[in-house]
Amino acid sequence: MIKGGGAALTGEKIVAQASDKFVCIADDTKLVKQLGAFALPLEVLPKAVEQIKKSMEGIRGVPKVRECITDYGNNIIDVSGLQIQDPLKLEEAINQLPGLVTCGIFAKRGADVLIVGSSDGIKITTKKNKFSFKK
């Protein structure tokens, strides 16, 4: 999964890593067949913004610095144009870039429970089971 659209990316990663059970709630507009349909957020130290942008262009991404500052005083770069075939490999590679705080790929620590709401009701997916609740 990819998270961090609200610029609370690092906090979300900290909570996910510290949790015994990571529960993610979303609506069905966030579901995609291929990661990369939405821009990948990166939290970046201010001094590293230009270098990280160049690195993302080097993997055919289109980086755009968001007009906000995170709770930790960092910038967010949204990278569009990526087709993410191997999320774990890309997460590990991006997280090695100097000046990057973290990226929005949650492959190392994915959700234990995913709750997705839609006009048809709620679907709960766990690592073991799937449940659906209709309205």
PDB file of C-alpha atoms in Angstrom:
ATOM      1  CA  MET A   1       0.000   0.000   0.000  1.00  0.00           C
ATOM      2  CA  ILE A   2       0.930   3.639  -0.358  1.00  0.00           C
ATOM      3  CA  LYS A   3       0.042   6.153   2.350  1.00  0.00           C
ATOM      4  CA  GLY A   4       0.984   9.715   3.180  1.00  0.00           C
ATOM      5  CA  GLY A   5      -1.303  11.815   1.020  1.00  0.00           C
ATOM      6  CA  GLY A   6      -2.100  13.989   4.023  1.00  0.00           C
ATOM      7  CA  ALA A   7       1.571  14.760   4.785  1.00  0.00           C
ATOM      8  CA  ALA A   8       1.615  12.729   8.019  1.00  0.00           C
ATOM      9  CA  LEU A   9       3.753  10.071   6.378  1.00  0.00           C
ATOM     10  CA  THR A  10       6.547   9.705   8.929  1.00  0.00           C
ATOM     11  CA  GLY A  11       4.117   9.649  11.836  1.00  0.00           C
ATOM     12  CA  GLU A  12       2.077   6.946  10.086  1.00  0.00           C
ATOM     13  CA  LYS A  13       5.206   4.851   9.534  1.00  0.00           C
ATOM     14  CA  ILE A  14       6.231   5.224  13.181  1.00  0.00           C
ATOM     15  CA  VAL A  15       2.785   4.154  14.405  1.00  0.00           C
ATOM     16  CA  ALA A  16       2.631   1.229  11.954  1.00  0.00           C
ATOM     17  CA  GLN A  17       6.059  -0.049  12.977  1.00  0.00           C
ATOM     18  CA  ALA A  18       5.294   0.252  16.693  1.00  0.00           C
ATOM     19  CA  SER A  19       1.897  -1.455  16.428  1.00  0.00           C
ATOM     20  CA  ASP A  20       1.174  -5.080  17.143  1.00  0.00           C
ATOM     21  CA  LYS A  21      -1.774  -4.788  14.746  1.00  0.00           C
ATOM     22  CA  PHE A  22      -1.802  -2.149  11.996  1.00  0.00           C
ATOM     23  CA  VAL A  23      -5.339  -1.264  10.855  1.00  0.00           C
ATOM     24  CA  CYS A  24      -5.811   0.863   7.744  1.00  0.00           C
ATOM     25  CA  ILE A  25      -9.136   2.487   6.831  1.00  0.00           C
ATOM     26  CA  ALA A  26      -9.856   3.808   3.337  1.00  0.00           C
ATOM     27  CA  ASP A  27     -12.653   4.293   0.857  1.00  0.00           C
ATOM     28  CA  ASP A  28     -12.841   2.297  -2.356  1.00  0.00           C
ATOM     29  CA  THR A  29     -11.554   5.184  -4.500  1.00  0.00           C
ATOM     30  CA  LYS A  30      -8.092   4.371  -3.116  1.00  0.00           C
ATOM     31  CA  LEU A  31      -8.079   0.795  -4.462  1.00  0.00           C
ATOM     32  CA  VAL A  32      -5.881   0.235  -7.517  1.00  0.00           C
ATOM     33  CA  LYS A  33      -4.717  -2.767  -9.514  1.00  0.00           C
ATOM     34  CA  GLN A  34      -1.154  -1.433  -9.788  1.00  0.00           C
ATOM     35  CA  LEU A  35       0.704   0.739  -7.277  1.00  0.00           C
ATOM     36  CA  GLY A  36       1.693   3.990  -8.914  1.00  0.00           C
ATOM     37  CA  ALA A  37      -1.804   5.032  -9.984  1.00  0.00           C
ATOM     38  CA  PHE A  38      -1.500   7.735  -7.306  1.00  0.00           C
ATOM     39  CA  ALA A  39       1.626   9.787  -6.688  1.00  0.00           C
ATOM     40  CA  LEU A  40       4.154   8.355  -4.238  1.00  0.00           C
ATOM     41  CA  PRO A  41       4.798  10.782  -1.353  1.00  0.00           C
ATOM     42  CA  LEU A  42       8.327  11.171  -0.019  1.00  0.00           C
ATOM     43  CA  GLU A  43       9.223  13.064   3.156  1.00  0.00           C
ATOM     44  CA  VAL A  44      12.521  14.844   2.534  1.00  0.00           C
ATOM     45  CA  LEU A  45      14.865  17.049   4.521  1.00  0.00           C
ATOM     46  CA  PRO A  46      14.728  20.581   3.054  1.00  0.00           C
ATOM     47  CA  LYS A  47      18.404  20.528   2.070  1.00  0.00           C
ATOM     48  CA  ALA A  48      17.909  17.332   0.015  1.00  0.00           C
ATOM     49  CA  VAL A  49      14.865  18.348  -2.053  1.00  0.00           C
ATOM     50  CA  GLU A  50      16.710  19.032  -5.326  1.00  0.00           C
ATOM     51  CA  GLN A  51      18.861  15.902  -5.089  1.00  0.00           C
ATOM     52  CA  ILE A  52      15.864  13.663  -4.322  1.00  0.00           C
ATOM     53  CA  LYS A  53      13.959  15.205  -7.251  1.00  0.00           C
ATOM     54  CA  LYS A  54      16.878  14.327  -9.563  1.00  0.00           C
ATOM     55  CA  SER A  55      16.984  10.783  -8.196  1.00  0.00           C
ATOM     56  CA  MET A  56      13.260  10.348  -8.876  1.00  0.00           C
ATOM     57  CA  GLU A  57      13.632  11.699 -12.408  1.00  0.00           C
ATOM     58  CA  GLY A  58      16.390   9.097 -12.841  1.00  0.00           C
ATOM     59  CA  ILE A  59      13.817   6.315 -12.339  1.00  0.00           C
ATOM     60  CA  ARG A  60      11.350   8.040 -14.706  1.00  0.00           C
ATOM     61  CA  GLY A  61       9.285   9.603 -11.935  1.00  0.00           C
ATOM     62  CA  VAL A  62       7.812  13.069 -12.155  1.00  0.00           C
ATOM     63  CA  PRO A  63       8.522  14.803  -8.817  1.00  0.00           C
ATOM     64  CA  LYS A  64       6.553  17.779  -7.551  1.00  0.00           C
ATOM     65  CA  VAL A  65       7.267  19.516  -4.248  1.00  0.00           C
ATOM     66  CA  ARG A  66       4.066  19.902  -2.254  1.00  0.00           C
ATOM     67  CA  GLU A  67       3.225  23.337  -0.850  1.00  0.00           C
ATOM     68  CA  CYS A  68       3.279  22.220   2.778  1.00  0.00           C
ATOM     69  CA  ILE A  69       5.701  21.480   5.559  1.00  0.00           C
ATOM     70  CA  THR A  70       5.318  18.349   7.682  1.00  0.00           C
ATOM     71  CA  ASP A  71       4.981  18.290  11.463  1.00  0.00           C
ATOM     72  CA  TYR A  72       8.717  17.553  11.516  1.00  0.00           C
ATOM     73  CA  GLY A  73       9.683  20.576   9.387  1.00  0.00           C
ATOM     74  CA  ASN A  74      10.331  18.608   6.209  1.00  0.00           C
ATOM     75  CA  ASN A  75       9.109  18.816   2.629  1.00  0.00           C
ATOM     76  CA  ILE A  76       6.883  16.358   0.800  1.00  0.00           C
ATOM     77  CA  ILE A  77       7.696  15.435  -2.783  1.00  0.00           C
ATOM     78  CA  ASP A  78       4.917  13.669  -4.689  1.00  0.00           C
ATOM     79  CA  VAL A  79       6.299  11.425  -7.424  1.00  0.00           C
ATOM     80  CA  SER A  80       3.901  10.497 -10.211  1.00  0.00           C
ATOM     81  CA  GLY A  81       4.446   8.384 -13.299  1.00  0.00           C
ATOM     82  CA  LEU A  82       5.806   5.318 -11.495  1.00  0.00           C
ATOM     83  CA  GLN A  83       4.593   1.791 -12.167  1.00  0.00           C
ATOM     84  CA  ILE A  84       5.609   0.006  -9.002  1.00  0.00           C
ATOM     85  CA  GLN A  85       6.262  -3.646  -9.847  1.00  0.00           C
ATOM     86  CA  ASP A  86       8.227  -4.587  -6.718  1.00  0.00           C
ATOM     87  CA  PRO A  87       7.094  -2.367  -3.816  1.00  0.00           C
ATOM     88  CA  LEU A  88       9.494  -3.846  -1.248  1.00  0.00           C
ATOM     89  CA  LYS A  89      12.527  -3.402  -3.494  1.00  0.00           C
ATOM     90  CA  LEU A  90      11.558   0.172  -4.391  1.00  0.00           C
ATOM     91  CA  GLU A  91      10.828   1.081  -0.754  1.00  0.00           C
ATOM     92  CA  GLU A  92      14.234  -0.206   0.315  1.00  0.00           C
ATOM     93  CA  ALA A  93      16.036   1.575  -2.540  1.00  0.00           C
ATOM     94  CA  ILE A  94      14.341   4.937  -2.025  1.00  0.00           C
ATOM     95  CA  ASN A  95      14.839   4.808   1.732  1.00  0.00           C
ATOM     96  CA  GLN A  96      18.618   4.623   1.129  1.00  0.00           C
ATOM     97  CA  LEU A  97      18.754   8.044  -0.521  1.00  0.00           C
ATOM     98  CA  PRO A  98      20.591  10.609   1.629  1.00  0.00           C
ATOM     99  CA  GLY A  99      18.191  13.226   2.935  1.00  0.00           C
ATOM    100  CA  LEU A 100      15.090  11.099   2.547  1.00  0.00           C
ATOM    101  CA  VAL A 101      13.197  10.651   5.807  1.00  0.00           C
ATOM    102  CA  THR A 102      10.855   7.959   4.471  1.00  0.00           C
ATOM    103  CA  CYS A 103       8.702   7.071   1.488  1.00  0.00           C
ATOM    104  CA  GLY A 104       4.996   6.318   1.364  1.00  0.00           C
ATOM    105  CA  ILE A 105       5.328   2.679   0.373  1.00  0.00           C
ATOM    106  CA  PHE A 106       4.214   0.393   3.201  1.00  0.00           C
ATOM    107  CA  ALA A 107       5.604  -2.901   1.883  1.00  0.00           C
ATOM    108  CA  LYS A 108       7.873  -3.747   4.814  1.00  0.00           C
ATOM    109  CA  ARG A 109       5.005  -3.138   7.244  1.00  0.00           C
ATOM    110  CA  GLY A 110       1.697  -3.542   5.451  1.00  0.00           C
ATOM    111  CA  ALA A 111      -1.689  -3.480   7.134  1.00  0.00           C
ATOM    112  CA  ASP A 112      -2.800  -6.447   9.207  1.00  0.00           C
ATOM    113  CA  VAL A 113      -6.402  -5.318   8.722  1.00  0.00           C
ATOM    114  CA  LEU A 114      -7.757  -3.259   5.832  1.00  0.00           C
ATOM    115  CA  ILE A 115     -11.221  -1.719   6.168  1.00  0.00           C
ATOM    116  CA  VAL A 116     -12.614  -0.377   2.891  1.00  0.00           C
ATOM    117  CA  GLY A 117     -15.860   1.538   2.698  1.00  0.00           C
ATOM    118  CA  SER A 118     -17.946   1.885  -0.442  1.00  0.00           C
ATOM    119  CA  SER A 119     -21.521   2.666  -1.428  1.00  0.00           C
ATOM    120  CA  ASP A 120     -22.149  -1.102  -1.228  1.00  0.00           C
ATOM    121  CA  GLY A 121     -20.999  -1.368   2.379  1.00  0.00           C
ATOM    122  CA  ILE A 122     -17.809  -2.250   4.195  1.00  0.00           C
ATOM    123  CA  LYS A 123     -15.232  -4.886   3.320  1.00  0.00           C
ATOM    124  CA  ILE A 124     -12.725  -5.989   5.949  1.00  0.00           C
ATOM    125  CA  THR A 125      -9.647  -7.826   4.755  1.00  0.00           C
ATOM    126  CA  THR A 126      -7.190  -9.419   7.121  1.00  0.00           C
ATOM    127  CA  LYS A 127      -4.055 -11.334   6.302  1.00  0.00           C
ATOM    128  CA  LYS A 128      -6.109 -14.521   6.822  1.00  0.00           C
ATOM    129  CA  ASN A 129      -9.731 -13.740   5.922  1.00  0.00           C
ATOM    130  CA  LYS A 130     -12.042 -11.465   3.966  1.00  0.00           C
ATOM    131  CA  PHE A 131     -15.354 -10.205   5.307  1.00  0.00           C
ATOM    132  CA  SER A 132     -18.031  -8.099   3.608  1.00  0.00           C
ATOM    133  CA  PHE A 133     -20.839  -6.137   5.201  1.00  0.00           C
ATOM    134  CA  LYS A 134     -23.616  -4.761   3.015  1.00  0.00           C
ATOM    135  CA  LYS A 135     -25.651  -1.683   3.898  1.00  0.00           C
TER     136      LYS A 135
END
